[in-house]
């Protein structure tokens, strides 16, 4: 109950009690107010109501203005927070867009790098295969040349052994000359 409600309650409900208390005091020789509505001076009542309205309106007005100011301050603060949140959201969305663009650039760069690495590896493999073929061909040619040289050496050795054995067996000089010429012709023609 407000101040005004208390006053009205006292006037309507408490007036018979207050009137009896005031009469008892007046009989005792003291000062008292007569609160009986019919016996009370209406001017006193009007002054009392005016004082209550005057001071009560100031208190209520101040309370209401303080509350209005507090609500306005909170509304302004809420609007500022909403603006800040919207700005932060826009900034984060811009960062997200930039991050997505960067991720796409990195993905494209990785794809390009992977393709280049693949081409380099394939080119290197081709070079390695060609080098291995050349090395194998050289090794094969070297082995063939060694085999031919060994075969020649063995033919020469066998021819010399044959010639020596014939010489030892007493061939005449004509036969020896012919055998040597044939051996030399064999050696010279096979090169």
Backbone as JSON Lines, residues from 0, in Angstrom:
{"i":0,"aa":"X","n":[0.84,-1.16,0.0],"ca":[0.0,0.0,0.0],"c":[0.89,1.22,0.0]}
{"i":1,"aa":"X","n":[0.5,2.22,-0.83],"ca":[1.27,3.44,-0.89],"c":[0.93,4.36,0.25]}
{"i":2,"aa":"X","n":[1.55,5.53,0.21],"ca":[1.34,6.5,1.25],"c":[-0.09,7.03,1.23]}
{"i":3,"aa":"X","n":[-0.56,7.23,0.03],"ca":[-1.92,7.74,-0.11],"c":[-2.92,6.68,0.34]}
{"i":4,"aa":"X","n":[-2.64,5.42,0.01],"ca":[-3.52,4.32,0.42],"c":[-3.58,4.21,1.93]}
{"i":5,"aa":"X","n":[-2.46,4.41,2.59],"ca":[-2.41,4.35,4.05],"c":[-3.26,5.47,4.65]}
{"i":6,"aa":"X","n":[-3.16,6.64,4.06],"ca":[-3.92,7.78,4.57],"c":[-5.42,7.54,4.43]}
{"i":7,"aa":"X","n":[-5.82,7.03,3.27],"ca":[-7.25,6.77,3.04],"c":[-7.72,5.69,3.99]}
{"i":8,"aa":"X","n":[-6.93,4.68,4.22],"ca":[-7.32,3.62,5.16],"c":[-7.5,4.18,6.56]}
{"i":9,"aa":"X","n":[-6.56,5.04,6.96],"ca":[-6.66,5.65,8.29],"c":[-7.91,6.5,8.41]}
{"i":10,"aa":"X","n":[-8.21,7.21,7.35],"ca":[-9.36,8.1,7.4],"c":[-10.65,7.3,7.46]}
{"i":11,"aa":"X","n":[-10.75,6.23,6.63],"ca":[-12.0,5.49,6.56],"c":[-12.13,4.46,7.67]}
{"i":12,"aa":"X","n":[-11.08,3.73,7.93],"ca":[-11.18,2.63,8.88],"c":[-10.76,3.05,10.29]}
{"i":13,"aa":"X","n":[-9.77,3.85,10.34],"ca":[-9.22,4.16,11.65],"c":[-9.81,5.38,12.31]}
{"i":14,"aa":"X","n":[-10.67,6.09,11.64],"ca":[-11.19,7.33,12.22],"c":[-12.0,7.1,13.48]}
{"i":15,"aa":"X","n":[-12.86,6.06,13.62],"ca":[-13.57,5.89,14.89],"c":[-12.61,5.59,16.03]}
{"i":16,"aa":"X","n":[-11.57,4.81,15.76],"ca":[-10.6,4.5,16.82],"c":[-9.82,5.73,17.24]}
{"i":17,"aa":"X","n":[-9.4,6.51,16.21],"ca":[-8.64,7.72,16.5],"c":[-9.51,8.76,17.21]}
{"i":18,"aa":"X","n":[-10.76,8.79,16.83],"ca":[-11.68,9.75,17.46],"c":[-11.84,9.42,18.94]}
{"i":19,"aa":"X","n":[-11.97,8.17,19.27],"ca":[-12.11,7.76,20.67],"c":[-10.83,8.08,21.44]}
{"i":20,"aa":"X","n":[-9.68,7.85,20.79],"ca":[-8.42,8.14,21.46],"c":[-8.29,9.64,21.68]}
{"i":21,"aa":"X","n":[-8.7,10.43,20.71],"ca":[-8.6,11.89,20.83],"c":[-9.53,12.39,21.93]}
{"i":22,"aa":"X","n":[-10.73,11.84,22.05],"ca":[-11.67,12.27,23.08],"c":[-11.14,11.92,24.47]}
{"i":23,"aa":"X","n":[-10.53,10.73,24.56],"ca":[-9.98,10.33,25.85],"c":[-8.86,11.26,26.25]}
{"i":24,"aa":"X","n":[-8.09,11.7,25.34],"ca":[-6.99,12.59,25.62],"c":[-7.5,13.99,25.98]}
{"i":25,"aa":"X","n":[-8.54,14.41,25.28],"ca":[-9.1,15.74,25.55],"c":[-9.71,15.78,26.95]}
{"i":26,"aa":"X","n":[-10.33,14.69,27.34],"ca":[-10.9,14.63,28.67],"c":[-9.8,14.62,29.72]}
{"i":27,"aa":"X","n":[-8.68,14.07,29.37],"ca":[-7.58,14.03,30.31],"c":[-6.9,15.37,30.4]}
{"i":28,"aa":"X","n":[-7.29,16.3,29.58],"ca":[-6.75,17.64,29.65],"c":[-5.62,17.88,28.69]}
{"i":29,"aa":"X","n":[-5.4,17.02,27.75],"ca":[-4.32,17.18,26.79],"c":[-4.83,17.7,25.46]}
{"i":30,"aa":"X","n":[-3.91,17.89,24.58],"ca":[-4.24,18.37,23.24],"c":[-4.47,17.18,22.35]}
{"i":31,"aa":"X","n":[-5.45,17.21,21.5],"ca":[-5.75,16.09,20.61],"c":[-6.5,16.56,19.4]}
{"i":32,"aa":"X","n":[-6.53,15.71,18.45],"ca":[-7.24,16.0,17.21],"c":[-8.54,15.24,17.22]}
{"i":33,"aa":"X","n":[-9.54,15.83,16.71],"ca":[-10.82,15.19,16.6],"c":[-10.91,14.61,15.2]}
{"i":34,"aa":"X","n":[-10.92,13.29,15.13],"ca":[-10.92,12.64,13.83],"c":[-12.3,12.15,13.43]}
{"i":35,"aa":"X","n":[-13.27,12.49,14.1],"ca":[-14.61,12.13,13.7],"c":[-14.94,12.99,12.47]}
{"i":36,"aa":"X","n":[-15.32,12.32,11.38],"ca":[-15.48,13.01,10.1],"c":[-16.56,14.07,10.21]}
{"i":37,"aa":"X","n":[-17.59,13.78,10.9],"ca":[-18.68,14.75,11.02],"c":[-18.27,15.92,11.9]}
{"i":38,"aa":"X","n":[-17.4,15.71,12.89],"ca":[-17.01,16.77,13.79],"c":[-15.7,17.43,13.37]}
{"i":39,"aa":"X","n":[-15.01,16.85,12.43],"ca":[-13.7,17.34,12.05],"c":[-13.83,18.55,11.16]}
{"i":40,"aa":"X","n":[-12.87,19.38,11.25],"ca":[-12.82,20.56,10.41],"c":[-12.36,20.14,9.03]}
{"i":41,"aa":"X","n":[-13.14,20.4,8.02],"ca":[-12.82,20.0,6.66],"c":[-11.57,20.72,6.14]}
{"i":42,"aa":"X","n":[-11.29,21.86,6.67],"ca":[-10.1,22.61,6.23],"c":[-8.84,21.86,6.64]}
{"i":43,"aa":"X","n":[-8.83,21.36,7.87],"ca":[-7.68,20.58,8.32],"c":[-7.45,19.36,7.44]}
{"i":44,"aa":"X","n":[-8.56,18.73,7.1],"ca":[-8.49,17.56,6.23],"c":[-7.96,17.93,4.85]}
{"i":45,"aa":"X","n":[-8.4,19.03,4.31],"ca":[-7.94,19.47,2.99],"c":[-6.46,19.81,3.03]}
{"i":46,"aa":"X","n":[-6.01,20.48,4.11],"ca":[-4.58,20.81,4.25],"c":[-3.75,19.53,4.31]}
{"i":47,"aa":"X","n":[-4.24,18.58,5.11],"ca":[-3.51,17.32,5.24],"c":[-3.43,16.6,3.9]}
{"i":48,"aa":"X","n":[-4.53,16.54,3.17],"ca":[-4.53,15.89,1.86],"c":[-3.62,16.65,0.9]}
{"i":49,"aa":"X","n":[-3.66,17.99,0.93],"ca":[-2.81,18.8,0.05],"c":[-1.33,18.56,0.32]}
{"i":50,"aa":"X","n":[-0.96,18.51,1.62],"ca":[0.45,18.26,1.98],"c":[0.88,16.88,1.48]}
{"i":51,"aa":"X","n":[0.0,15.91,1.68],"ca":[0.34,14.56,1.23],"c":[0.47,14.5,-0.29]}
{"i":52,"aa":"X","n":[-0.45,15.15,-0.99],"ca":[-0.4,15.15,-2.46],"c":[0.85,15.88,-2.92]}
{"i":53,"aa":"X","n":[1.16,17.02,-2.32],"ca":[2.31,17.81,-2.75],"c":[3.61,17.04,-2.54]}
{"i":54,"aa":"X","n":[3.84,16.57,-1.33],"ca":[5.08,15.83,-1.06],"c":[5.08,14.45,-1.69]}
{"i":55,"aa":"X","n":[3.92,13.81,-1.73],"ca":[3.82,12.48,-2.34],"c":[4.07,12.54,-3.83]}
{"i":56,"aa":"X","n":[3.56,13.61,-4.49],"ca":[3.79,13.71,-5.94],"c":[5.26,13.94,-6.24]}
{"i":57,"aa":"X","n":[5.95,14.7,-5.38],"ca":[7.39,14.9,-5.59],"c":[8.13,13.57,-5.45]}
{"i":58,"aa":"X","n":[7.8,12.81,-4.42],"ca":[8.48,11.53,-4.2],"c":[8.16,10.57,-5.33]}
{"i":59,"aa":"X","n":[6.86,10.48,-5.67],"ca":[6.47,9.57,-6.75],"c":[7.06,10.04,-8.07]}
{"i":60,"aa":"X","n":[7.01,11.37,-8.31],"ca":[7.59,11.91,-9.55],"c":[9.07,11.64,-9.65]}
{"i":61,"aa":"X","n":[9.79,11.84,-8.53],"ca":[11.24,11.58,-8.54],"c":[11.5,10.09,-8.78]}
{"i":62,"aa":"X","n":[10.75,9.24,-8.13],"ca":[10.91,7.79,-8.3],"c":[10.65,7.39,-9.75]}
{"i":63,"aa":"X","n":[9.57,7.94,-10.31],"ca":[9.24,7.61,-11.7],"c":[10.3,8.15,-12.68]}
{"i":64,"aa":"X","n":[10.78,9.38,-12.43],"ca":[11.8,9.93,-13.33],"c":[13.11,9.16,-13.21]}
{"i":65,"aa":"X","n":[13.47,8.76,-11.98],"ca":[14.68,7.94,-11.8],"c":[14.53,6.61,-12.54]}
{"i":66,"aa":"X","n":[13.36,6.03,-12.41],"ca":[13.13,4.74,-13.09],"c":[13.16,4.91,-14.6]}
{"i":67,"aa":"X","n":[12.53,6.0,-15.11],"ca":[12.53,6.25,-16.54],"c":[13.96,6.45,-17.05]}
{"i":68,"aa":"X","n":[14.77,7.21,-16.31],"ca":[16.16,7.44,-16.7],"c":[16.94,6.12,-16.72]}
{"i":69,"aa":"X","n":[16.73,5.3,-15.71],"ca":[17.41,4.01,-15.64],"c":[17.0,3.13,-16.82]}
{"i":70,"aa":"X","n":[15.7,3.11,-17.15],"ca":[15.23,2.31,-18.28],"c":[15.8,2.84,-19.59]}
{"i":71,"aa":"X","n":[15.81,4.18,-19.74],"ca":[16.38,4.77,-20.96],"c":[17.85,4.44,-21.08]}
{"i":72,"aa":"X","n":[18.58,4.5,-19.96],"ca":[20.01,4.16,-19.98],"c":[20.21,2.7,-20.37]}
{"i":73,"aa":"X","n":[19.37,1.83,-19.82],"ca":[19.48,0.41,-20.16],"c":[19.13,0.15,-21.62]}
{"i":74,"aa":"X","n":[18.13,0.89,-22.14],"ca":[17.77,0.73,-23.55],"c":[18.92,1.18,-24.45]}
{"i":75,"aa":"X","n":[19.5,2.33,-24.12],"ca":[20.64,2.82,-24.91],"c":[21.8,1.84,-24.84]}
{"i":76,"aa":"X","n":[22.07,1.32,-23.64],"ca":[23.15,0.34,-23.48],"c":[22.86,-0.93,-24.27]}
{"i":77,"aa":"X","n":[21.59,-1.38,-24.25],"ca":[21.22,-2.58,-25.01],"c":[21.36,-2.33,-26.51]}
{"i":78,"aa":"X","n":[20.96,-1.14,-26.97],"ca":[21.12,-0.82,-28.39],"c":[22.6,-0.79,-28.77]}
{"i":79,"aa":"X","n":[23.43,-0.22,-27.91],"ca":[24.88,-0.19,-28.17],"c":[25.45,-1.6,-28.24]}
{"i":80,"aa":"X","n":[25.01,-2.45,-27.29],"ca":[25.48,-3.84,-27.31],"c":[25.02,-4.55,-28.57]}
{"i":81,"aa":"X","n":[23.78,-4.25,-29.01],"ca":[23.27,-4.87,-30.24],"c":[24.09,-4.41,-31.44]}
{"i":82,"aa":"X","n":[24.43,-3.11,-31.49],"ca":[25.26,-2.6,-32.59],"c":[26.64,-3.24,-32.57]}
{"i":83,"aa":"X","n":[27.21,-3.35,-31.38],"ca":[28.54,-3.98,-31.25],"c":[28.49,-5.44,-31.66]}
{"i":84,"aa":"X","n":[27.41,-6.12,-31.26],"ca":[27.27,-7.53,-31.63],"c":[27.11,-7.67,-33.14]}
{"i":85,"aa":"X","n":[26.34,-6.77,-33.76],"ca":[26.17,-6.81,-35.21],"c":[27.5,-6.55,-35.91]}
{"i":86,"aa":"X","n":[28.27,-5.58,-35.4],"ca":[29.57,-5.28,-35.99],"c":[30.52,-6.46,-35.82]}
{"i":87,"aa":"X","n":[30.49,-7.08,-34.65],"ca":[31.35,-8.25,-34.41],"c":[30.94,-9.4,-35.32]}
{"i":88,"aa":"X","n":[29.63,-9.59,-35.5],"ca":[29.15,-10.65,-36.4],"c":[29.61,-10.4,-37.82]}
{"i":89,"aa":"X","n":[29.48,-9.16,-38.27],"ca":[29.91,-8.83,-39.63],"c":[31.41,-9.05,-39.79]}
{"i":90,"aa":"X","n":[32.17,-8.67,-38.77],"ca":[33.63,-8.85,-38.81],"c":[33.98,-10.34,-38.87]}
{"i":91,"aa":"X","n":[33.29,-11.14,-38.06],"ca":[33.56,-12.58,-38.06],"c":[33.14,-13.22,-39.38]}
{"i":92,"aa":"X","n":[32.02,-12.74,-39.97],"ca":[31.61,-13.26,-41.27],"c":[32.64,-12.9,-42.34]}
{"i":93,"aa":"X","n":[33.2,-11.69,-42.25],"ca":[34.24,-11.29,-43.2],"c":[35.48,-12.18,-43.01]}
{"i":94,"aa":"X","n":[35.84,-12.45,-41.77],"ca":[36.99,-13.33,-41.52],"c":[36.72,-14.73,-42.05]}
{"i":95,"aa":"X","n":[35.48,-15.21,-41.88],"ca":[35.11,-16.53,-42.39],"c":[35.24,-16.55,-43.91]}
{"i":96,"aa":"X","n":[34.75,-15.51,-44.56],"ca":[34.86,-15.43,-46.02],"c":[36.33,-15.42,-46.45]}
{"i":97,"aa":"X","n":[37.14,-14.64,-45.75],"ca":[38.57,-14.59,-46.07],"c":[39.23,-15.95,-45.83]}
{"i":98,"aa":"X","n":[38.85,-16.61,-44.74],"ca":[39.42,-17.93,-44.44],"c":[39.02,-18.94,-45.5]}
{"i":99,"aa":"X","n":[37.77,-18.88,-45.97],"ca":[37.33,-19.8,-47.02],"c":[38.08,-19.53,-48.31]}
{"i":100,"aa":"X","n":[38.29,-18.24,-48.64],"ca":[39.05,-17.9,-49.84],"c":[40.49,-18.4,-49.72]}
{"i":101,"aa":"X","n":[41.08,-18.23,-48.55],"ca":[42.46,-18.7,-48.32],"c":[42.54,-20.22,-48.43]}
{"i":102,"aa":"X","n":[41.53,-20.91,-47.89],"ca":[41.52,-22.37,-47.97],"c":[41.41,-22.82,-49.43]}
{"i":103,"aa":"X","n":[40.58,-22.13,-50.22],"ca":[40.45,-22.47,-51.64],"c":[41.76,-22.22,-52.38]}
{"i":104,"aa":"X","n":[42.43,-21.1,-52.04],"ca":[43.72,-20.79,-52.67],"c":[44.76,-21.86,-52.32]}
{"i":105,"aa":"X","n":[44.77,-22.27,-51.06],"ca":[45.72,-23.3,-50.62],"c":[45.42,-24.63,-51.33]}
{"i":106,"aa":"X","n":[44.12,-24.95,-51.46],"ca":[43.74,-26.19,-52.13],"c":[44.19,-26.17,-53.59]}
{"i":107,"aa":"X","n":[43.97,-25.05,-54.27],"ca":[44.38,-24.94,-55.67],"c":[45.9,-25.0,-55.79]}
{"i":108,"aa":"X","n":[46.58,-24.34,-54.87],"ca":[48.05,-24.36,-54.87],"c":[48.56,-25.79,-54.65]}
{"i":109,"aa":"X","n":[47.93,-26.5,-53.72],"ca":[48.33,-27.88,-53.45],"c":[48.08,-28.77,-54.66]}
{"i":110,"aa":"X","n":[46.96,-28.55,-55.34],"ca":[46.66,-29.33,-56.55],"c":[47.7,-29.06,-57.62]}
{"i":111,"aa":"X","n":[48.03,-27.79,-57.81],"ca":[49.05,-27.42,-58.81],"c":[50.4,-28.01,-58.45]}
{"i":112,"aa":"X","n":[50.77,-27.89,-57.18],"ca":[52.06,-28.44,-56.73],"c":[52.1,-29.96,-56.9]}
{"i":113,"aa":"X","n":[50.99,-30.62,-56.6],"ca":[50.94,-32.07,-56.75],"c":[51.09,-32.47,-58.21]}
{"i":114,"aa":"X","n":[50.45,-31.72,-59.1],"ca":[50.55,-32.02,-60.54],"c":[51.99,-31.8,-61.01]}
{"i":115,"aa":"X","n":[52.61,-30.72,-60.57],"ca":[53.99,-30.45,-60.97],"c":[54.93,-31.53,-60.42]}
{"i":116,"aa":"X","n":[54.71,-31.93,-59.17],"ca":[55.54,-32.98,-58.58],"c":[55.37,-34.29,-59.34]}
{"i":117,"aa":"X","n":[54.13,-34.59,-59.74],"ca":[53.85,-35.81,-60.51],"c":[54.6,-35.78,-61.83]}
{"i":118,"aa":"X","n":[54.53,-34.63,-62.53],"ca":[55.21,-34.5,-63.82],"c":[56.72,-34.61,-63.65]}
{"i":119,"aa":"X","n":[57.26,-34.0,-62.6],"ca":[58.7,-34.09,-62.35],"c":[59.12,-35.53,-62.06]}
{"i":120,"aa":"X","n":[58.3,-36.22,-61.26],"ca":[58.63,-37.62,-60.93],"c":[58.58,-38.48,-62.18]}
{"i":121,"aa":"X","n":[57.54,-38.28,-63.0],"ca":[57.44,-39.06,-64.25],"c":[58.6,-38.76,-65.18]}
{"i":122,"aa":"X","n":[59.0,-37.48,-65.28],"ca":[60.14,-37.11,-66.12],"c":[61.42,-37.76,-65.58]}
{"i":123,"aa":"X","n":[61.59,-37.73,-64.26],"ca":[62.79,-38.33,-63.65],"c":[62.8,-39.83,-63.86]}
{"i":124,"aa":"X","n":[61.63,-40.46,-63.74],"ca":[61.54,-41.91,-63.97],"c":[61.91,-42.23,-65.41]}
{"i":125,"aa":"X","n":[61.42,-41.41,-66.36],"ca":[61.78,-41.61,-67.77],"c":[63.28,-41.5,-67.99]}
{"i":126,"aa":"X","n":[63.89,-40.49,-67.35],"ca":[65.34,-40.31,-67.47],"c":[66.07,-41.5,-66.86]}
{"i":127,"aa":"X","n":[65.61,-41.95,-65.69],"ca":[66.25,-43.1,-65.03],"c":[66.12,-44.36,-65.88]}
{"i":128,"aa":"X","n":[64.94,-44.57,-66.48],"ca":[64.75,-45.77,-67.33],"c":[65.68,-45.7,-68.53]}
{"i":129,"aa":"X","n":[65.78,-44.53,-69.15],"ca":[66.67,-44.38,-70.32],"c":[68.12,-44.64,-69.92]}
{"i":130,"aa":"X","n":[68.52,-44.09,-68.77],"ca":[69.9,-44.29,-68.3],"c":[70.15,-45.77,-68.02]}
{"i":131,"aa":"X","n":[69.16,-46.44,-67.39],"ca":[69.32,-47.88,-67.11],"c":[69.42,-48.68,-68.41]}
{"i":132,"aa":"X","n":[68.63,-48.3,-69.43],"ca":[68.71,-48.99,-70.72],"c":[70.09,-48.81,-71.34]}
{"i":133,"aa":"X","n":[70.57,-47.56,-71.29],"ca":[71.9,-47.28,-71.86],"c":[72.99,-48.06,-71.11]}
{"i":134,"aa":"X","n":[72.86,-48.07,-69.77],"ca":[73.84,-48.8,-68.97],"c":[73.78,-50.3,-69.28]}
{"i":135,"aa":"X","n":[72.55,-50.82,-69.41],"ca":[72.39,-52.24,-69.72],"c":[72.97,-52.55,-71.1]}
{"i":136,"aa":"X","n":[72.73,-51.65,-72.07],"ca":[73.27,-51.84,-73.42],"c":[74.79,-51.8,-73.39]}
{"i":137,"aa":"X","n":[75.34,-50.85,-72.66],"ca":[76.81,-50.75,-72.54],"c":[77.37,-52.0,-71.87]}
{"i":138,"aa":"X","n":[76.69,-52.44,-70.8],"ca":[77.16,-53.64,-70.11],"c":[77.09,-54.86,-71.04]}
{"i":139,"aa":"X","n":[76.01,-54.93,-71.82],"ca":[75.86,-56.05,-72.76],"c":[76.94,-55.99,-73.84]}
{"i":140,"aa":"X","n":[77.17,-54.79,-74.35],"ca":[78.24,-54.64,-75.37],"c":[79.6,-54.98,-74.79]}
{"i":141,"aa":"X","n":[79.83,-54.54,-73.55],"ca":[81.12,-54.84,-72.9],"c":[81.27,-56.34,-72.69]}
{"i":142,"aa":"X","n":[80.2,-56.97,-72.26],"ca":[80.26,-58.42,-72.04],"c":[80.48,-59.15,-73.35]}
{"i":143,"aa":"X","n":[79.79,-58.69,-74.42],"ca":[79.98,-59.32,-75.74],"c":[81.42,-59.12,-76.21]}
{"i":144,"aa":"X","n":[81.93,-57.89,-76.04],"ca":[83.31,-57.63,-76.46],"c":[84.3,-58.48,-75.66]}
{"i":145,"aa":"X","n":[84.05,-58.63,-74.37],"ca":[84.94,-59.48,-73.56],"c":[84.85,-60.94,-74.01]}
{"i":146,"aa":"X","n":[83.61,-61.38,-74.3],"ca":[83.45,-62.77,-74.74],"c":[84.15,-63.0,-76.07]}
{"i":147,"aa":"X","n":[84.03,-62.0,-76.97],"ca":[84.72,-62.13,-78.28],"c":[86.22,-62.14,-78.07]}
{"i":148,"aa":"X","n":[86.71,-61.24,-77.19],"ca":[88.16,-61.18,-76.94],"c":[88.64,-62.5,-76.33]}
{"i":149,"aa":"X","n":[87.83,-63.04,-75.39],"ca":[88.23,-64.31,-74.79],"c":[88.21,-65.43,-75.83]}
{"i":150,"aa":"X","n":[87.2,-65.39,-76.71],"ca":[87.09,-66.41,-77.75],"c":[88.29,-66.31,-78.7]}
{"i":151,"aa":"X","n":[88.64,-65.1,-79.07],"ca":[89.82,-64.91,-79.95],"c":[91.09,-65.43,-79.27]}
{"i":152,"aa":"X","n":[91.19,-65.04,-77.97],"ca":[92.39,-65.48,-77.26],"c":[92.44,-67.0,-77.2]}
{"i":153,"aa":"X","n":[91.28,-67.61,-77.0],"ca":[91.29,-69.06,-76.94],"c":[91.58,-69.68,-78.3]}
{"i":154,"aa":"X","n":[91.03,-69.07,-79.38],"ca":[91.33,-69.59,-80.74],"c":[92.81,-69.46,-81.02]}
{"i":155,"aa":"X","n":[93.37,-68.3,-80.66],"ca":[94.81,-68.1,-80.9],"c":[95.62,-69.11,-80.1]}
{"i":156,"aa":"X","n":[95.2,-69.29,-78.85],"ca":[95.94,-70.25,-78.01],"c":[95.84,-71.64,-78.58]}
{"i":157,"aa":"X","n":[94.64,-72.0,-79.05],"ca":[94.49,-73.35,-79.62],"c":[95.29,-73.48,-80.92]}
{"i":158,"aa":"X","n":[95.28,-72.41,-81.7],"ca":[96.03,-72.46,-82.96],"c":[97.51,-72.59,-82.67]}
{"i":159,"aa":"X","n":[97.97,-71.83,-81.68],"ca":[99.39,-71.91,-81.34],"c":[99.74,-73.3,-80.81]}
{"i":160,"aa":"X","n":[98.84,-73.85,-80.03],"ca":[99.11,-75.2,-79.51],"c":[99.15,-76.2,-80.66]}
{"i":161,"aa":"X","n":[98.25,-76.02,-81.6],"ca":[98.21,-76.93,-82.74],"c":[99.49,-76.8,-83.57]}
{"i":162,"aa":"X","n":[99.87,-75.52,-83.74],"ca":[101.08,-75.29,-84.52],"c":[102.28,-75.89,-83.8]}
{"i":163,"aa":"X","n":[102.32,-75.68,-82.51],"ca":[103.45,-76.22,-81.76],"c":[103.47,-77.75,-81.82]}
{"i":164,"aa":"X","n":[102.3,-78.31,-81.69],"ca":[102.27,-79.78,-81.74],"c":[102.68,-80.29,-83.12]}
{"i":165,"aa":"X","n":[102.29,-79.55,-84.15],"ca":[102.68,-79.99,-85.5],"c":[104.17,-79.78,-85.69]}
{"i":166,"aa":"X","n":[104.67,-78.68,-85.14],"ca":[106.09,-78.44,-85.27],"c":[106.88,-79.52,-84.54]}
{"i":167,"aa":"X","n":[106.37,-79.87,-83.46],"ca":[107.07,-80.89,-82.7],"c":[106.99,-82.23,-83.43]}
{"i":168,"aa":"X","n":[105.96,-82.44,-84.12],"ca":[105.83,-83.73,-84.81],"c":[106.68,-83.78,-86.08]}
{"i":169,"aa":"X","n":[107.31,-82.72,-86.38],"ca":[108.27,-82.75,-87.47],"c":[107.7,-82.34,-88.8]}
{"i":170,"aa":"X","n":[106.9,-81.45,-88.83],"ca":[106.39,-80.98,-90.11],"c":[107.5,-80.27,-90.84]}
{"i":171,"aa":"X","n":[107.31,-80.32,-92.06],"ca":[108.33,-79.63,-92.83],"c":[108.07,-78.14,-92.79]}
{"i":172,"aa":"X","n":[108.99,-77.46,-93.37],"ca":[108.97,-76.02,-93.28],"c":[107.82,-75.44,-94.1]}
{"i":173,"aa":"X","n":[107.49,-75.99,-95.15],"ca":[106.38,-75.51,-95.98],"c":[105.07,-75.59,-95.21]}
{"i":174,"aa":"X","n":[104.86,-76.64,-94.61],"ca":[103.62,-76.83,-93.84],"c":[103.6,-75.85,-92.68]}
{"i":175,"aa":"X","n":[104.72,-75.66,-92.06],"ca":[104.79,-74.72,-90.95],"c":[104.45,-73.32,-91.42]}
{"i":176,"aa":"X","n":[104.99,-72.94,-92.58],"ca":[104.72,-71.6,-93.12],"c":[103.24,-71.46,-93.46]}
{"i":177,"aa":"X","n":[102.67,-72.44,-94.03],"ca":[101.26,-72.4,-94.39],"c":[100.39,-72.33,-93.13]}
{"i":178,"aa":"X","n":[100.71,-73.05,-92.12],"ca":[99.94,-73.07,-90.89],"c":[100.02,-71.71,-90.21]}
{"i":179,"aa":"X","n":[101.19,-71.13,-90.17],"ca":[101.36,-69.81,-89.55],"c":[100.56,-68.78,-90.35]}
{"i":180,"aa":"X","n":[100.64,-68.88,-91.69],"ca":[99.9,-67.92,-92.52],"c":[98.4,-68.08,-92.31]}
{"i":181,"aa":"X","n":[97.93,-69.28,-92.18],"ca":[96.5,-69.51,-91.95],"c":[96.1,-68.97,-90.55]}
{"i":182,"aa":"X","n":[96.93,-69.19,-89.58],"ca":[96.65,-68.7,-88.23],"c":[96.61,-67.18,-88.21]}
{"i":183,"aa":"X","n":[97.55,-66.59,-88.92],"ca":[97.59,-65.12,-88.97],"c":[96.38,-64.61,-89.74]}
{"i":184,"aa":"X","n":[96.02,-65.32,-90.79],"ca":[94.82,-64.92,-91.56],"c":[93.57,-65.06,-90.71]}
{"i":185,"aa":"X","n":[93.51,-66.11,-89.93],"ca":[92.35,-66.27,-89.03],"c":[92.3,-65.15,-88.0]}
{"i":186,"aa":"X","n":[93.43,-64.83,-87.44],"ca":[93.47,-63.8,-86.41],"c":[93.17,-62.42,-87.02]}
{"i":187,"aa":"X","n":[93.7,-62.13,-88.12],"ca":[93.52,-60.85,-88.78],"c":[92.09,-60.69,-89.31]}
{"i":188,"aa":"X","n":[91.45,-61.72,-89.81],"ca":[90.13,-61.64,-90.4],"c":[89.02,-61.58,-89.37]}
{"i":189,"aa":"X","n":[89.25,-62.04,-88.22],"ca":[88.2,-62.06,-87.23],"c":[88.05,-60.73,-86.51]}
{"i":190,"aa":"X","n":[89.01,-59.88,-86.67],"ca":[88.9,-58.58,-86.01],"c":[87.89,-57.83,-86.75]}
